[in-house]
Amino acid sequence: MKPEERTAAARALIDNPLFDRLMDELEAAAINSCVNAKITDHESRAAFAAEARAIRNFRGKLKFLTEQARTEGTSAPA
């Protein structure tokens, strides 16, 4: 996949309201599961926290791809 295609795909995902809503719901479910896990169930709590972090990291990487393309595309030649 070419860099332009990757950037366009990332932009399409970010601009899709269904994707945004799905990521919000997945993140909220992971956070709620982490908070509501039994006090002694450290493994489950850690797994749900890791899931929430992974969702946030994925969103961040998509935003980074689009921002990186935007800054590379608007830079003036030296």
Short mmCIF file of N, CA and C in Angstrom, two decimals:
data_model
loop_
_atom_site.label_atom_id
_atom_site.label_comp_id
_atom_site.label_asym_id
_atom_site.label_seq_id
_atom_site.Cartn_x
_atom_site.Cartn_y
_atom_site.Cartn_z
N MET A 1 0.85 -1.18 0.00
CA MET A 1 0.00 0.00 0.00
C MET A 1 0.90 1.24 0.00
N LYS A 2 0.61 2.13 -0.91
CA LYS A 2 1.38 3.36 -1.03
C LYS A 2 1.04 4.29 0.14
N PRO A 3 1.96 5.18 0.50
CA PRO A 3 1.71 6.11 1.60
C PRO A 3 0.45 6.96 1.38
N GLU A 4 0.21 7.36 0.13
CA GLU A 4 -0.98 8.17 -0.15
C GLU A 4 -2.26 7.36 0.10
N GLU A 5 -2.22 6.09 -0.28
CA GLU A 5 -3.39 5.22 -0.06
C GLU A 5 -3.62 4.98 1.43
N ARG A 6 -2.53 4.80 2.16
CA ARG A 6 -2.64 4.59 3.61
C ARG A 6 -3.22 5.83 4.29
N THR A 7 -2.76 6.99 3.87
CA THR A 7 -3.28 8.24 4.43
C THR A 7 -4.75 8.42 4.09
N ALA A 8 -5.12 8.12 2.86
CA ALA A 8 -6.52 8.25 2.45
C ALA A 8 -7.40 7.28 3.23
N ALA A 9 -6.93 6.08 3.45
CA ALA A 9 -7.71 5.09 4.22
C ALA A 9 -7.86 5.54 5.66
N ALA A 10 -6.79 6.06 6.25
CA ALA A 10 -6.86 6.55 7.63
C ALA A 10 -7.84 7.72 7.73
N ARG A 11 -7.78 8.62 6.75
CA ARG A 11 -8.68 9.77 6.75
C ARG A 11 -10.13 9.33 6.60
N ALA A 12 -10.37 8.31 5.76
CA ALA A 12 -11.73 7.80 5.56
C ALA A 12 -12.27 7.19 6.85
N LEU A 13 -11.41 6.48 7.59
CA LEU A 13 -11.86 5.91 8.86
C LEU A 13 -12.19 7.00 9.87
N ILE A 14 -11.31 7.97 9.98
CA ILE A 14 -11.52 9.05 10.96
C ILE A 14 -12.77 9.85 10.63
N ASP A 15 -13.03 10.07 9.35
CA ASP A 15 -14.19 10.86 8.94
C ASP A 15 -15.50 10.10 9.00
N ASN A 16 -15.44 8.79 9.18
CA ASN A 16 -16.65 7.97 9.21
C ASN A 16 -17.27 8.04 10.61
N PRO A 17 -18.51 8.55 10.73
CA PRO A 17 -19.13 8.66 12.05
C PRO A 17 -19.38 7.31 12.70
N LEU A 18 -19.62 6.28 11.90
CA LEU A 18 -19.83 4.95 12.47
C LEU A 18 -18.55 4.44 13.13
N PHE A 19 -17.41 4.67 12.50
CA PHE A 19 -16.14 4.25 13.08
C PHE A 19 -15.90 4.97 14.40
N ASP A 20 -16.15 6.26 14.42
CA ASP A 20 -15.95 7.05 15.64
C ASP A 20 -16.86 6.54 16.76
N ARG A 21 -18.09 6.29 16.44
CA ARG A 21 -19.04 5.79 17.45
C ARG A 21 -18.65 4.40 17.94
N LEU A 22 -18.23 3.54 17.03
CA LEU A 22 -17.81 2.20 17.39
C LEU A 22 -16.60 2.24 18.32
N MET A 23 -15.61 3.06 18.00
CA MET A 23 -14.43 3.18 18.86
C MET A 23 -14.80 3.74 20.23
N ASP A 24 -15.71 4.73 20.26
CA ASP A 24 -16.18 5.26 21.54
C ASP A 24 -16.83 4.17 22.39
N GLU A 25 -17.67 3.36 21.76
CA GLU A 25 -18.37 2.30 22.49
C GLU A 25 -17.41 1.22 22.96
N LEU A 26 -16.46 0.84 22.12
CA LEU A 26 -15.48 -0.17 22.53
C LEU A 26 -14.62 0.34 23.69
N GLU A 27 -14.20 1.58 23.61
CA GLU A 27 -13.39 2.16 24.68
C GLU A 27 -14.18 2.26 25.97
N ALA A 28 -15.41 2.72 25.88
CA ALA A 28 -16.25 2.84 27.08
C ALA A 28 -16.51 1.47 27.71
N ALA A 29 -16.75 0.46 26.88
CA ALA A 29 -16.98 -0.88 27.41
C ALA A 29 -15.74 -1.41 28.13
N ALA A 30 -14.57 -1.17 27.56
CA ALA A 30 -13.33 -1.63 28.18
C ALA A 30 -13.10 -0.91 29.51
N ILE A 31 -13.34 0.39 29.54
CA ILE A 31 -13.15 1.16 30.77
C ILE A 31 -14.16 0.73 31.83
N ASN A 32 -15.41 0.56 31.45
CA ASN A 32 -16.43 0.11 32.40
C ASN A 32 -16.10 -1.27 32.94
N SER A 33 -15.64 -2.16 32.09
CA SER A 33 -15.27 -3.50 32.53
C SER A 33 -14.09 -3.45 33.48
N CYS A 34 -13.16 -2.56 33.22
CA CYS A 34 -12.00 -2.40 34.11
C CYS A 34 -12.44 -1.90 35.48
N VAL A 35 -13.30 -0.89 35.47
CA VAL A 35 -13.77 -0.30 36.73
C VAL A 35 -14.63 -1.29 37.52
N ASN A 36 -15.43 -2.06 36.81
CA ASN A 36 -16.37 -2.96 37.48
C ASN A 36 -15.84 -4.37 37.73
N ALA A 37 -14.59 -4.62 37.40
CA ALA A 37 -14.00 -5.93 37.67
C ALA A 37 -13.91 -6.13 39.18
N LYS A 38 -13.93 -7.39 39.58
CA LYS A 38 -13.81 -7.69 41.01
C LYS A 38 -12.51 -7.12 41.55
N ILE A 39 -12.55 -6.71 42.78
CA ILE A 39 -11.39 -6.08 43.40
C ILE A 39 -10.17 -6.98 43.38
N THR A 40 -10.38 -8.28 43.46
CA THR A 40 -9.25 -9.22 43.50
C THR A 40 -8.85 -9.74 42.12
N ASP A 41 -9.57 -9.36 41.09
CA ASP A 41 -9.30 -9.87 39.74
C ASP A 41 -8.36 -8.92 38.99
N HIS A 42 -7.11 -8.95 39.39
CA HIS A 42 -6.12 -8.03 38.82
C HIS A 42 -5.84 -8.32 37.35
N GLU A 43 -5.90 -9.58 36.96
CA GLU A 43 -5.62 -9.93 35.56
C GLU A 43 -6.68 -9.37 34.62
N SER A 44 -7.94 -9.49 35.01
CA SER A 44 -9.01 -8.94 34.17
C SER A 44 -8.92 -7.43 34.09
N ARG A 45 -8.68 -6.81 35.22
CA ARG A 45 -8.57 -5.35 35.25
C ARG A 45 -7.44 -4.89 34.34
N ALA A 46 -6.31 -5.56 34.41
CA ALA A 46 -5.16 -5.20 33.57
C ALA A 46 -5.48 -5.43 32.09
N ALA A 47 -6.19 -6.50 31.78
CA ALA A 47 -6.53 -6.79 30.38
C ALA A 47 -7.49 -5.74 29.82
N PHE A 48 -8.48 -5.34 30.61
CA PHE A 48 -9.43 -4.32 30.14
C PHE A 48 -8.75 -2.96 30.00
N ALA A 49 -7.84 -2.65 30.92
CA ALA A 49 -7.09 -1.39 30.82
C ALA A 49 -6.21 -1.40 29.57
N ALA A 50 -5.58 -2.54 29.29
CA ALA A 50 -4.75 -2.65 28.08
C ALA A 50 -5.60 -2.50 26.82
N GLU A 51 -6.82 -3.03 26.85
CA GLU A 51 -7.72 -2.90 25.70
C GLU A 51 -8.07 -1.43 25.46
N ALA A 52 -8.38 -0.70 26.53
CA ALA A 52 -8.69 0.72 26.39
C ALA A 52 -7.48 1.49 25.85
N ARG A 53 -6.29 1.16 26.35
CA ARG A 53 -5.08 1.82 25.85
C ARG A 53 -4.84 1.51 24.38
N ALA A 54 -5.09 0.27 23.99
CA ALA A 54 -4.90 -0.13 22.58
C ALA A 54 -5.84 0.64 21.66
N ILE A 55 -7.07 0.82 22.09
CA ILE A 55 -8.04 1.59 21.29
C ILE A 55 -7.58 3.04 21.17
N ARG A 56 -7.14 3.62 22.25
CA ARG A 56 -6.65 5.01 22.21
C ARG A 56 -5.41 5.12 21.34
N ASN A 57 -4.50 4.15 21.44
CA ASN A 57 -3.30 4.17 20.61
C ASN A 57 -3.63 4.06 19.13
N PHE A 58 -4.58 3.19 18.80
CA PHE A 58 -5.00 3.02 17.41
C PHE A 58 -5.56 4.32 16.86
N ARG A 59 -6.43 4.97 17.61
CA ARG A 59 -6.98 6.25 17.18
C ARG A 59 -5.88 7.29 17.01
N GLY A 60 -4.96 7.29 17.94
CA GLY A 60 -3.84 8.24 17.88
C GLY A 60 -2.97 8.02 16.66
N LYS A 61 -2.74 6.75 16.30
CA LYS A 61 -1.93 6.46 15.12
C LYS A 61 -2.63 6.89 13.85
N LEU A 62 -3.94 6.69 13.79
CA LEU A 62 -4.70 7.15 12.62
C LEU A 62 -4.61 8.67 12.49
N LYS A 63 -4.78 9.37 13.60
CA LYS A 63 -4.68 10.83 13.57
C LYS A 63 -3.28 11.28 13.19
N PHE A 64 -2.28 10.56 13.70
CA PHE A 64 -0.89 10.89 13.37
C PHE A 64 -0.64 10.75 11.88
N LEU A 65 -1.15 9.66 11.28
CA LEU A 65 -0.98 9.46 9.84
C LEU A 65 -1.57 10.62 9.04
N THR A 66 -2.76 11.05 9.41
CA THR A 66 -3.38 12.14 8.66
C THR A 66 -2.68 13.47 8.92
N GLU A 67 -2.26 13.70 10.15
CA GLU A 67 -1.54 14.95 10.45
C GLU A 67 -0.18 14.98 9.77
N GLN A 68 0.49 13.85 9.76
CA GLN A 68 1.81 13.77 9.13
C GLN A 68 1.69 14.07 7.64
N ALA A 69 0.68 13.51 7.00
CA ALA A 69 0.48 13.76 5.58
C ALA A 69 0.14 15.22 5.33
N ARG A 70 -0.62 15.81 6.24
CA ARG A 70 -1.00 17.21 6.08
C ARG A 70 0.22 18.11 6.20
N THR A 71 1.09 17.84 7.16
CA THR A 71 2.28 18.69 7.33
C THR A 71 3.29 18.48 6.22
N GLU A 72 3.40 17.24 5.73
CA GLU A 72 4.32 16.98 4.62
C GLU A 72 3.81 17.60 3.33
N GLY A 73 2.50 17.63 3.17
CA GLY A 73 1.92 18.17 1.95
C GLY A 73 1.91 19.68 1.89
N THR A 74 1.99 20.35 3.05
CA THR A 74 1.92 21.81 3.07
C THR A 74 3.27 22.48 3.29
N SER A 75 4.32 21.68 3.45
CA SER A 75 5.62 22.31 3.71
C SER A 75 6.15 22.95 2.43
N ALA A 76 6.74 24.09 2.60
CA ALA A 76 7.32 24.82 1.46
C ALA A 76 8.68 24.24 1.12
N PRO A 77 9.04 24.23 -0.14
CA PRO A 77 10.36 23.72 -0.51
C PRO A 77 11.45 24.63 0.05
N ALA A 78 12.56 24.02 0.40
CA ALA A 78 13.66 24.78 1.00
C ALA A 78 14.51 25.46 -0.03
#
